[in-house]
Amino acid sequence: MHAMRSTSRRDFLKKCLTGAAVLRASGRMGLLAAAEQGALAKSRVVIARDAMLRDDGATVDSRRMPSLLDRAMQTLFDRDNPIETWKKLVRAGETVGLKVNALGGRGFSSNLQLVEAICERLQEAGIKANDIVVWDRDSDELEHAGFHVSSGGNRVQCFGTDRVDYERELVTHGSVGSRLSKILTQRCNVLINVPVLKDHDGAGVSIALKNMYGVIHNPNKFHPNGCNPYIADLNMLPEIRSKMRLTVCDATTASYEGGPGYNPQYSWKNDALIVSQDPVALDYTGWQIIERKRAEKGLKTLEGDGRAPHYIATAADAQHRLGTNDPRRIAVVEV
């Protein structure tokens, strides 16, 4: 297993400037040489932490969450103004879907304060409130997780696919054939993924890529063999791949064992967000965080437990190219 490599923001910016110089020089150095240099480009994964995030030791402080999100986004996009980071992602008039994960109930679903902060920043970037929909597969699960299900009016929308159903036509890629949520196909042209950092009893980990199982009508069909290659093939579906702009992983509470459900004895208060535009790099990084916690607790590696997340490598292979799982090509920036 490769150790996760971290770099300071200053060091990372130096590398970015070097990359910019390579791009400027590409016309003089020839396409082959430029391509070889381009192969060294890194996917940025930002881990933002706040040791004071919980105001009473348990509940995430809604006053501190926006600042934590801003710090993560400003580092990811190298911007001083937090609103400018969102303007790089979305344009006024677009409809934005926040695909949350509500399976874990109130204790272990996408954090409410995080989702509220994202919605606020999207509106400040020019997206109308009623052009934002917070969603997952089931409205009751959203309610149980603490979300207020609502639709209509000049406010952020929040409901499950059960309210609108799945498309009738099957879409396929590789090993996957599924009907997609009409929320994805008809209600949003931008997708922001808001998963949770957690262990999974079959796939090893469930973070960005696997959160798309909540987009289809038949996720149970795709759990054999550690969900490999199903997770990678699912994320290749054009409606998912073309609309995905960003992953904001809720790592405020995370699990290292006993997932994907919430088992408090195997969870810890991590008080962090992980953001990236490369879901494979983010999943690889999250996997390493979980492995370190497992080692700290005296548990086997996921490989040793017979459930290493091999789907991450599949998502990065030449047939998928959804991102990189090569630690040499991932710049992890901790702030």
PDB file of C-alpha atoms in Angstrom, residues 4-279:
ATOM      1  CA  MET A   4      -0.605   9.099   1.166  1.00  0.00           C
ATOM      2  CA  ARG A   5       1.636  11.994   0.199  1.00  0.00           C
ATOM      3  CA  SER A   6       0.816  15.433   1.542  1.00  0.00           C
ATOM      4  CA  THR A   7       2.156  18.804   0.518  1.00  0.00           C
ATOM      5  CA  SER A   8       1.772  22.297   1.796  1.00  0.00           C
ATOM      6  CA  ARG A   9      -0.322  24.784  -0.160  1.00  0.00           C
ATOM      7  CA  ARG A  10       2.819  26.802  -0.937  1.00  0.00           C
ATOM      8  CA  ASP A  11       4.660  23.777  -2.337  1.00  0.00           C
ATOM      9  CA  PHE A  12       1.624  22.823  -4.361  1.00  0.00           C
ATOM     10  CA  LEU A  13       1.370  26.292  -5.896  1.00  0.00           C
ATOM     11  CA  LYS A  14       5.034  26.063  -6.897  1.00  0.00           C
ATOM     12  CA  LYS A  15       4.239  22.844  -8.742  1.00  0.00           C
ATOM     13  CA  CYS A  16       1.261  24.511 -10.411  1.00  0.00           C
ATOM     14  CA  LEU A  17       3.487  27.351 -11.622  1.00  0.00           C
ATOM     15  CA  THR A  18       5.921  24.803 -13.016  1.00  0.00           C
ATOM     16  CA  GLY A  19       3.024  23.118 -14.813  1.00  0.00           C
ATOM     17  CA  ALA A  20       1.946  26.450 -16.278  1.00  0.00           C
ATOM     18  CA  ALA A  21       5.458  26.997 -17.593  1.00  0.00           C
ATOM     19  CA  VAL A  22       5.335  23.569 -19.243  1.00  0.00           C
ATOM     20  CA  LEU A  23       2.073  24.477 -20.952  1.00  0.00           C
ATOM     21  CA  ARG A  24       3.487  27.759 -22.227  1.00  0.00           C
ATOM     22  CA  ALA A  25       6.528  25.949 -23.565  1.00  0.00           C
ATOM     23  CA  SER A  26       4.633  23.100 -25.214  1.00  0.00           C
ATOM     24  CA  GLY A  27       4.496  24.837 -28.574  1.00  0.00           C
ATOM     25  CA  ARG A  28       8.295  25.046 -28.675  1.00  0.00           C
ATOM     26  CA  MET A  29       9.141  21.624 -27.263  1.00  0.00           C
ATOM     27  CA  GLY A  30       6.979  19.462 -29.502  1.00  0.00           C
ATOM     28  CA  LEU A  31       3.811  17.514 -28.823  1.00  0.00           C
ATOM     29  CA  LEU A  32       5.471  14.294 -27.627  1.00  0.00           C
ATOM     30  CA  ALA A  33       7.681  16.033 -25.083  1.00  0.00           C
ATOM     31  CA  ALA A  34       4.752  18.168 -23.928  1.00  0.00           C
ATOM     32  CA  ALA A  35       2.600  15.075 -23.510  1.00  0.00           C
ATOM     33  CA  GLU A  36       5.312  13.441 -21.412  1.00  0.00           C
ATOM     34  CA  GLN A  37       5.418  16.504 -19.182  1.00  0.00           C
ATOM     35  CA  GLY A  38       1.606  16.608 -19.032  1.00  0.00           C
ATOM     36  CA  ALA A  39       1.565  13.058 -17.736  1.00  0.00           C
ATOM     37  CA  LEU A  40       3.105  14.441 -14.560  1.00  0.00           C
ATOM     38  CA  ALA A  41       0.090  16.670 -13.851  1.00  0.00           C
ATOM     39  CA  LYS A  42      -1.459  15.995 -10.463  1.00  0.00           C
ATOM     40  CA  SER A  43      -5.018  15.741  -9.242  1.00  0.00           C
ATOM     41  CA  ARG A  44      -5.546  17.977  -6.243  1.00  0.00           C
ATOM     42  CA  VAL A  45      -7.319  16.607  -3.184  1.00  0.00           C
ATOM     43  CA  VAL A  46      -7.831  19.056  -0.335  1.00  0.00           C
ATOM     44  CA  ILE A  47      -8.380  17.952   3.258  1.00  0.00           C
ATOM     45  CA  ALA A  48      -9.648  20.824   5.401  1.00  0.00           C
ATOM     46  CA  ARG A  49      -9.810  20.323   9.159  1.00  0.00           C
ATOM     47  CA  ASP A  50     -11.226  22.283  12.088  1.00  0.00           C
ATOM     48  CA  ALA A  51     -10.503  20.940  15.559  1.00  0.00           C
ATOM     49  CA  MET A  52     -13.145  23.345  16.948  1.00  0.00           C
ATOM     50  CA  LEU A  53     -15.886  22.283  14.527  1.00  0.00           C
ATOM     51  CA  ARG A  54     -18.158  20.809  17.200  1.00  0.00           C
ATOM     52  CA  ASP A  55     -19.580  23.438  19.503  1.00  0.00           C
ATOM     53  CA  ASP A  56     -20.665  21.028  22.244  1.00  0.00           C
ATOM     54  CA  GLY A  57     -18.463  18.054  21.500  1.00  0.00           C
ATOM     55  CA  ALA A  58     -21.111  16.302  19.413  1.00  0.00           C
ATOM     56  CA  THR A  59     -22.963  18.672  17.090  1.00  0.00           C
ATOM     57  CA  VAL A  60     -21.231  20.373  14.166  1.00  0.00           C
ATOM     58  CA  ASP A  61     -21.241  24.144  14.671  1.00  0.00           C
ATOM     59  CA  SER A  62     -23.272  25.717  11.868  1.00  0.00           C
ATOM     60  CA  ARG A  63     -21.264  28.940  12.293  1.00  0.00           C
ATOM     61  CA  ARG A  64     -17.915  27.234  11.654  1.00  0.00           C
ATOM     62  CA  MET A  65     -18.923  24.940   8.793  1.00  0.00           C
ATOM     63  CA  PRO A  66     -19.114  27.684   6.099  1.00  0.00           C
ATOM     64  CA  SER A  67     -15.590  28.808   6.967  1.00  0.00           C
ATOM     65  CA  LEU A  68     -14.305  25.235   6.743  1.00  0.00           C
ATOM     66  CA  LEU A  69     -15.981  24.790   3.360  1.00  0.00           C
ATOM     67  CA  ASP A  70     -14.583  28.114   2.134  1.00  0.00           C
ATOM     68  CA  ARG A  71     -11.069  27.151   3.185  1.00  0.00           C
ATOM     69  CA  ALA A  72     -11.337  23.841   1.353  1.00  0.00           C
ATOM     70  CA  MET A  73     -12.722  25.397  -1.831  1.00  0.00           C
ATOM     71  CA  GLN A  74     -10.331  28.341  -1.889  1.00  0.00           C
ATOM     72  CA  THR A  75      -7.407  25.949  -1.585  1.00  0.00           C
ATOM     73  CA  LEU A  76      -8.784  23.634  -4.267  1.00  0.00           C
ATOM     74  CA  PHE A  77      -9.206  26.458  -6.781  1.00  0.00           C
ATOM     75  CA  ASP A  78      -6.507  28.814  -5.481  1.00  0.00           C
ATOM     76  CA  ARG A  79      -8.857  31.750  -4.985  1.00  0.00           C
ATOM     77  CA  ASP A  80      -8.961  34.391  -2.251  1.00  0.00           C
ATOM     78  CA  ASN A  81     -12.705  34.986  -2.591  1.00  0.00           C
ATOM     79  CA  PRO A  82     -14.864  31.960  -1.684  1.00  0.00           C
ATOM     80  CA  ILE A  83     -17.679  32.972  -4.038  1.00  0.00           C
ATOM     81  CA  GLU A  84     -15.263  33.000  -6.975  1.00  0.00           C
ATOM     82  CA  THR A  85     -14.542  29.321  -6.386  1.00  0.00           C
ATOM     83  CA  TRP A  86     -18.194  28.459  -6.955  1.00  0.00           C
ATOM     84  CA  LYS A  87     -18.369  30.694 -10.013  1.00  0.00           C
ATOM     85  CA  LYS A  88     -15.696  28.461 -11.538  1.00  0.00           C
ATOM     86  CA  LEU A  89     -18.071  25.520 -11.130  1.00  0.00           C
ATOM     87  CA  VAL A  90     -21.537  26.871 -11.945  1.00  0.00           C
ATOM     88  CA  ARG A  91     -23.201  29.562 -14.018  1.00  0.00           C
ATOM     89  CA  ALA A  92     -26.423  31.449 -13.410  1.00  0.00           C
ATOM     90  CA  GLY A  93     -29.317  29.601 -15.019  1.00  0.00           C
ATOM     91  CA  GLU A  94     -27.927  26.138 -14.388  1.00  0.00           C
ATOM     92  CA  THR A  95     -29.790  23.639 -12.223  1.00  0.00           C
ATOM     93  CA  VAL A  96     -27.687  21.956  -9.577  1.00  0.00           C
ATOM     94  CA  GLY A  97     -28.255  18.610  -7.870  1.00  0.00           C
ATOM     95  CA  LEU A  98     -26.551  17.805  -4.565  1.00  0.00           C
ATOM     96  CA  LYS A  99     -26.440  14.023  -4.351  1.00  0.00           C
ATOM     97  CA  VAL A 100     -26.235  13.357  -0.627  1.00  0.00           C
ATOM     98  CA  ASN A 101     -26.041  10.057   1.236  1.00  0.00           C
ATOM     99  CA  ALA A 102     -28.912   9.550   3.697  1.00  0.00           C
ATOM    100  CA  LEU A 103     -28.512   5.841   4.411  1.00  0.00           C
ATOM    101  CA  GLY A 104     -26.896   6.307   7.812  1.00  0.00           C
ATOM    102  CA  GLY A 105     -29.712   8.245   9.443  1.00  0.00           C
ATOM    103  CA  ARG A 106     -29.108  11.340  11.522  1.00  0.00           C
ATOM    104  CA  GLY A 107     -25.873  10.008  12.979  1.00  0.00           C
ATOM    105  CA  PHE A 108     -24.080   9.177   9.761  1.00  0.00           C
ATOM    106  CA  SER A 109     -25.503  10.889   6.681  1.00  0.00           C
ATOM    107  CA  SER A 110     -24.242  13.858   4.683  1.00  0.00           C
ATOM    108  CA  ASN A 111     -23.964  16.640   7.241  1.00  0.00           C
ATOM    109  CA  LEU A 112     -26.895  19.072   7.272  1.00  0.00           C
ATOM    110  CA  GLN A 113     -24.732  22.078   8.052  1.00  0.00           C
ATOM    111  CA  LEU A 114     -22.416  21.197   5.176  1.00  0.00           C
ATOM    112  CA  VAL A 115     -25.293  20.887   2.711  1.00  0.00           C
ATOM    113  CA  GLU A 116     -26.749  24.190   3.897  1.00  0.00           C
ATOM    114  CA  ALA A 117     -23.369  25.890   3.441  1.00  0.00           C
ATOM    115  CA  ILE A 118     -23.030  24.538  -0.116  1.00  0.00           C
ATOM    116  CA  CYS A 119     -26.554  25.729  -0.978  1.00  0.00           C
ATOM    117  CA  GLU A 120     -25.777  29.181   0.417  1.00  0.00           C
ATOM    118  CA  ARG A 121     -22.583  29.514  -1.611  1.00  0.00           C
ATOM    119  CA  LEU A 122     -24.297  28.304  -4.787  1.00  0.00           C
ATOM    120  CA  GLN A 123     -26.931  31.004  -4.387  1.00  0.00           C
ATOM    121  CA  GLU A 124     -24.255  33.631  -3.804  1.00  0.00           C
ATOM    122  CA  ALA A 125     -22.647  32.442  -7.033  1.00  0.00           C
ATOM    123  CA  GLY A 126     -25.883  33.150  -8.940  1.00  0.00           C
ATOM    124  CA  ILE A 127     -27.885  29.911  -8.758  1.00  0.00           C
ATOM    125  CA  LYS A 128     -31.546  30.422  -7.841  1.00  0.00           C
ATOM    126  CA  ALA A 129     -32.664  28.606  -4.695  1.00  0.00           C
ATOM    127  CA  ASN A 130     -35.356  26.651  -6.529  1.00  0.00           C
ATOM    128  CA  ASP A 131     -32.759  25.548  -9.096  1.00  0.00           C
ATOM    129  CA  ILE A 132     -30.957  23.582  -6.369  1.00  0.00           C
ATOM    130  CA  VAL A 133     -32.209  20.135  -5.389  1.00  0.00           C
ATOM    131  CA  VAL A 134     -30.816  18.130  -2.482  1.00  0.00           C
ATOM    132  CA  TRP A 135     -31.605  14.505  -3.182  1.00  0.00           C
ATOM    133  CA  ASP A 136     -31.082  10.827  -2.626  1.00  0.00           C
ATOM    134  CA  ARG A 137     -33.092   7.737  -3.477  1.00  0.00           C
ATOM    135  CA  ASP A 138     -35.803   7.938  -0.807  1.00  0.00           C
ATOM    136  CA  SER A 139     -37.650  10.857   0.811  1.00  0.00           C
ATOM    137  CA  ASP A 140     -38.238   9.019   4.079  1.00  0.00           C
ATOM    138  CA  GLU A 141     -34.519   8.330   4.399  1.00  0.00           C
ATOM    139  CA  LEU A 142     -33.824  12.028   3.826  1.00  0.00           C
ATOM    140  CA  GLU A 143     -36.307  12.961   6.549  1.00  0.00           C
ATOM    141  CA  HIS A 144     -34.800  10.394   8.906  1.00  0.00           C
ATOM    142  CA  ALA A 145     -31.368  11.909   8.254  1.00  0.00           C
ATOM    143  CA  GLY A 146     -32.685  15.310   9.313  1.00  0.00           C
ATOM    144  CA  PHE A 147     -33.375  16.922   5.942  1.00  0.00           C
ATOM    145  CA  HIS A 148     -36.636  18.796   5.414  1.00  0.00           C
ATOM    146  CA  VAL A 149     -38.294  17.298   2.348  1.00  0.00           C
ATOM    147  CA  SER A 150     -39.975  19.999   0.274  1.00  0.00           C
ATOM    148  CA  SER A 151     -40.668  20.928  -3.324  1.00  0.00           C
ATOM    149  CA  GLY A 152     -42.076  23.952  -5.060  1.00  0.00           C
ATOM    150  CA  GLY A 153     -41.764  27.600  -4.126  1.00  0.00           C
ATOM    151  CA  ASN A 154     -38.721  29.833  -4.227  1.00  0.00           C
ATOM    152  CA  ARG A 155     -36.557  27.695  -1.977  1.00  0.00           C
ATOM    153  CA  VAL A 156     -34.029  24.898  -2.175  1.00  0.00           C
ATOM    154  CA  GLN A 157     -35.783  21.693  -3.197  1.00  0.00           C
ATOM    155  CA  CYS A 158     -35.248  18.463  -1.272  1.00  0.00           C
ATOM    156  CA  PHE A 159     -36.788  15.099  -2.077  1.00  0.00           C
ATOM    157  CA  GLY A 160     -36.038  11.534  -3.098  1.00  0.00           C
ATOM    158  CA  THR A 161     -36.332   9.720  -6.386  1.00  0.00           C
ATOM    159  CA  ASP A 162     -39.424   8.011  -4.963  1.00  0.00           C
ATOM    160  CA  ARG A 163     -41.276  11.290  -5.624  1.00  0.00           C
ATOM    161  CA  VAL A 164     -40.470  11.367  -9.355  1.00  0.00           C
ATOM    162  CA  ASP A 165     -39.436   7.776 -10.252  1.00  0.00           C
ATOM    163  CA  TYR A 166     -36.713   6.445 -12.539  1.00  0.00           C
ATOM    164  CA  GLU A 167     -36.521   6.704 -16.303  1.00  0.00           C
ATOM    165  CA  ARG A 168     -38.211   3.844 -18.137  1.00  0.00           C
ATOM    166  CA  GLU A 169     -35.307   3.261 -20.508  1.00  0.00           C
ATOM    167  CA  LEU A 170     -32.321   1.205 -19.407  1.00  0.00           C
ATOM    168  CA  VAL A 171     -28.881   2.737 -19.910  1.00  0.00           C
ATOM    169  CA  THR A 172     -25.814   0.527 -20.061  1.00  0.00           C
ATOM    170  CA  HIS A 173     -22.053   0.594 -19.839  1.00  0.00           C
ATOM    171  CA  GLY A 174     -19.913  -2.517 -19.488  1.00  0.00           C
ATOM    172  CA  SER A 175     -21.357  -4.680 -16.725  1.00  0.00           C
ATOM    173  CA  VAL A 176     -24.025  -2.173 -15.683  1.00  0.00           C
ATOM    174  CA  GLY A 177     -27.579  -1.773 -16.965  1.00  0.00           C
ATOM    175  CA  SER A 178     -29.826   0.540 -14.940  1.00  0.00           C
ATOM    176  CA  ARG A 179     -32.632   3.069 -14.977  1.00  0.00           C
ATOM    177  CA  LEU A 180     -31.511   6.488 -13.807  1.00  0.00           C
ATOM    178  CA  SER A 181     -33.279   8.788 -11.377  1.00  0.00           C
ATOM    179  CA  LYS A 182     -35.349  11.444 -13.118  1.00  0.00           C
ATOM    180  CA  ILE A 183     -33.845  13.930 -10.686  1.00  0.00           C
ATOM    181  CA  LEU A 184     -30.504  13.372 -12.407  1.00  0.00           C
ATOM    182  CA  THR A 185     -31.833  13.223 -15.946  1.00  0.00           C
ATOM    183  CA  GLN A 186     -34.517  15.926 -15.815  1.00  0.00           C
ATOM    184  CA  ARG A 187     -33.937  18.163 -12.801  1.00  0.00           C
ATOM    185  CA  CYS A 188     -30.224  18.994 -12.838  1.00  0.00           C
ATOM    186  CA  ASN A 189     -27.528  19.683 -15.387  1.00  0.00           C
ATOM    187  CA  VAL A 190     -24.782  20.014 -12.756  1.00  0.00           C
ATOM    188  CA  LEU A 191     -24.060  17.304 -10.200  1.00  0.00           C
ATOM    189  CA  ILE A 192     -22.232  17.888  -6.919  1.00  0.00           C
ATOM    190  CA  ASN A 193     -21.478  14.714  -5.019  1.00  0.00           C
ATOM    191  CA  VAL A 194     -21.730  14.931  -1.192  1.00  0.00           C
ATOM    192  CA  PRO A 195     -20.802  11.459   0.115  1.00  0.00           C
ATOM    193  CA  VAL A 196     -19.678  10.316   3.571  1.00  0.00           C
ATOM    194  CA  LEU A 197     -16.268   8.841   4.411  1.00  0.00           C
ATOM    195  CA  LYS A 198     -17.032   5.282   5.457  1.00  0.00           C
ATOM    196  CA  ASP A 199     -16.135   1.632   5.532  1.00  0.00           C
ATOM    197  CA  HIS A 200     -18.177  -0.817   3.454  1.00  0.00           C
ATOM    198  CA  ASP A 201     -18.559  -4.506   4.266  1.00  0.00           C
ATOM    199  CA  GLY A 202     -18.322  -5.559   0.624  1.00  0.00           C
ATOM    200  CA  ALA A 203     -16.620  -2.809  -1.393  1.00  0.00           C
ATOM    201  CA  GLY A 204     -14.069  -1.926   1.292  1.00  0.00           C
ATOM    202  CA  VAL A 205     -14.888   1.762   1.316  1.00  0.00           C
ATOM    203  CA  SER A 206     -17.881   3.791   0.195  1.00  0.00           C
ATOM    204  CA  ILE A 207     -17.021   7.378  -0.663  1.00  0.00           C
ATOM    205  CA  ALA A 208     -17.432   9.349  -3.915  1.00  0.00           C
ATOM    206  CA  LEU A 209     -17.751   6.725  -6.652  1.00  0.00           C
ATOM    207  CA  LYS A 210     -20.026   4.354  -4.768  1.00  0.00           C
ATOM    208  CA  ASN A 211     -22.391   7.163  -3.766  1.00  0.00           C
ATOM    209  CA  MET A 212     -23.700   6.955  -7.334  1.00  0.00           C
ATOM    210  CA  TYR A 213     -25.415   3.682  -6.393  1.00  0.00           C
ATOM    211  CA  GLY A 214     -28.129   5.981  -5.057  1.00  0.00           C
ATOM    212  CA  VAL A 215     -28.798   7.215  -8.599  1.00  0.00           C
ATOM    213  CA  ILE A 216     -30.042   3.899 -10.041  1.00  0.00           C
ATOM    214  CA  HIS A 217     -33.062   1.660  -9.526  1.00  0.00           C
ATOM    215  CA  ASN A 218     -31.159  -1.623  -8.997  1.00  0.00           C
ATOM    216  CA  PRO A 219     -28.030  -1.037  -6.837  1.00  0.00           C
ATOM    217  CA  ASN A 220     -28.363  -4.415  -5.089  1.00  0.00           C
ATOM    218  CA  LYS A 221     -27.567  -6.128  -8.375  1.00  0.00           C
ATOM    219  CA  PHE A 222     -24.063  -4.669  -8.431  1.00  0.00           C
ATOM    220  CA  HIS A 223     -22.531  -5.761  -5.131  1.00  0.00           C
ATOM    221  CA  PRO A 224     -20.778  -9.040  -6.100  1.00  0.00           C
ATOM    222  CA  ASN A 225     -16.977  -9.151  -6.283  1.00  0.00           C
ATOM    223  CA  GLY A 226     -16.575  -6.103  -4.046  1.00  0.00           C
ATOM    224  CA  CYS A 227     -18.674  -4.030  -6.489  1.00  0.00           C
ATOM    225  CA  ASN A 228     -15.913  -4.373  -9.078  1.00  0.00           C
ATOM    226  CA  PRO A 229     -16.139  -3.439 -11.959  1.00  0.00           C
ATOM    227  CA  TYR A 230     -19.696  -2.244 -11.352  1.00  0.00           C
ATOM    228  CA  ILE A 231     -18.856   0.987  -9.528  1.00  0.00           C
ATOM    229  CA  ALA A 232     -16.452   2.055 -12.265  1.00  0.00           C
ATOM    230  CA  ASP A 233     -18.859   1.118 -15.061  1.00  0.00           C
ATOM    231  CA  LEU A 234     -21.723   2.954 -13.364  1.00  0.00           C
ATOM    232  CA  ASN A 235     -19.712   6.152 -13.138  1.00  0.00           C
ATOM    233  CA  MET A 236     -19.040   5.911 -16.879  1.00  0.00           C
ATOM    234  CA  LEU A 237     -22.714   6.462 -17.714  1.00  0.00           C
ATOM    235  CA  PRO A 238     -22.848   9.756 -19.663  1.00  0.00           C
ATOM    236  CA  GLU A 239     -25.552  11.337 -17.487  1.00  0.00           C
ATOM    237  CA  ILE A 240     -23.302  10.899 -14.464  1.00  0.00           C
ATOM    238  CA  ARG A 241     -19.903  11.554 -15.971  1.00  0.00           C
ATOM    239  CA  SER A 242     -20.889  14.628 -17.987  1.00  0.00           C
ATOM    240  CA  LYS A 243     -22.686  16.374 -15.111  1.00  0.00           C
ATOM    241  CA  MET A 244     -20.266  15.664 -12.271  1.00  0.00           C
ATOM    242  CA  ARG A 245     -18.401  18.851 -11.350  1.00  0.00           C
ATOM    243  CA  LEU A 246     -17.211  18.367  -7.781  1.00  0.00           C
ATOM    244  CA  THR A 247     -17.095  16.026  -4.793  1.00  0.00           C
ATOM    245  CA  VAL A 248     -17.373  17.453  -1.290  1.00  0.00           C
ATOM    246  CA  CYS A 249     -16.893  14.486   1.019  1.00  0.00           C
ATOM    247  CA  ASP A 250     -18.328  14.836   4.508  1.00  0.00           C
ATOM    248  CA  ALA A 251     -15.551  13.487   6.714  1.00  0.00           C
ATOM    249  CA  THR A 252     -16.795  15.149   9.898  1.00  0.00           C
ATOM    250  CA  THR A 253     -17.792  11.717  11.207  1.00  0.00           C
ATOM    251  CA  ALA A 254     -16.201   8.706   9.518  1.00  0.00           C
ATOM    252  CA  SER A 255     -16.141   4.931   9.988  1.00  0.00           C
ATOM    253  CA  TYR A 256     -13.335   2.399   9.711  1.00  0.00           C
ATOM    254  CA  GLU A 257     -15.315  -0.818  10.256  1.00  0.00           C
ATOM    255  CA  GLY A 258     -18.895  -2.090  10.293  1.00  0.00           C
ATOM    256  CA  GLY A 259     -20.097  -0.003   7.350  1.00  0.00           C
ATOM    257  CA  PRO A 260     -21.977   1.103   5.420  1.00  0.00           C
ATOM    258  CA  GLY A 261     -24.469   1.478   8.275  1.00  0.00           C
ATOM    259  CA  TYR A 262     -23.800   3.554  11.363  1.00  0.00           C
ATOM    260  CA  ASN A 263     -22.005   1.700  14.138  1.00  0.00           C
ATOM    261  CA  PRO A 264     -20.871   4.262  16.722  1.00  0.00           C
ATOM    262  CA  GLN A 265     -18.231   1.919  18.133  1.00  0.00           C
ATOM    263  CA  TYR A 266     -16.454   1.905  14.754  1.00  0.00           C
ATOM    264  CA  SER A 267     -16.825   5.606  13.991  1.00  0.00           C
ATOM    265  CA  TRP A 268     -14.744   8.622  14.922  1.00  0.00           C
ATOM    266  CA  LYS A 269     -15.059  12.399  14.920  1.00  0.00           C
ATOM    267  CA  ASN A 270     -12.727  13.378  12.109  1.00  0.00           C
ATOM    268  CA  ASP A 271     -13.891  17.023  11.786  1.00  0.00           C
ATOM    269  CA  ALA A 272     -12.793  17.376   8.170  1.00  0.00           C
ATOM    270  CA  LEU A 273     -13.962  17.873   4.607  1.00  0.00           C
ATOM    271  CA  ILE A 274     -12.298  16.309   1.569  1.00  0.00           C
ATOM    272  CA  VAL A 275     -12.838  18.072  -1.749  1.00  0.00           C
ATOM    273  CA  SER A 276     -11.695  17.290  -5.287  1.00  0.00           C
ATOM    274  CA  GLN A 277     -12.765  17.283  -8.893  1.00  0.00           C
ATOM    275  CA  ASP A 278     -11.162  13.846  -9.304  1.00  0.00           C
ATOM    276  CA  PRO A 279     -13.415  11.263  -7.604  1.00  0.00           C
TER     277      PRO A 279
END
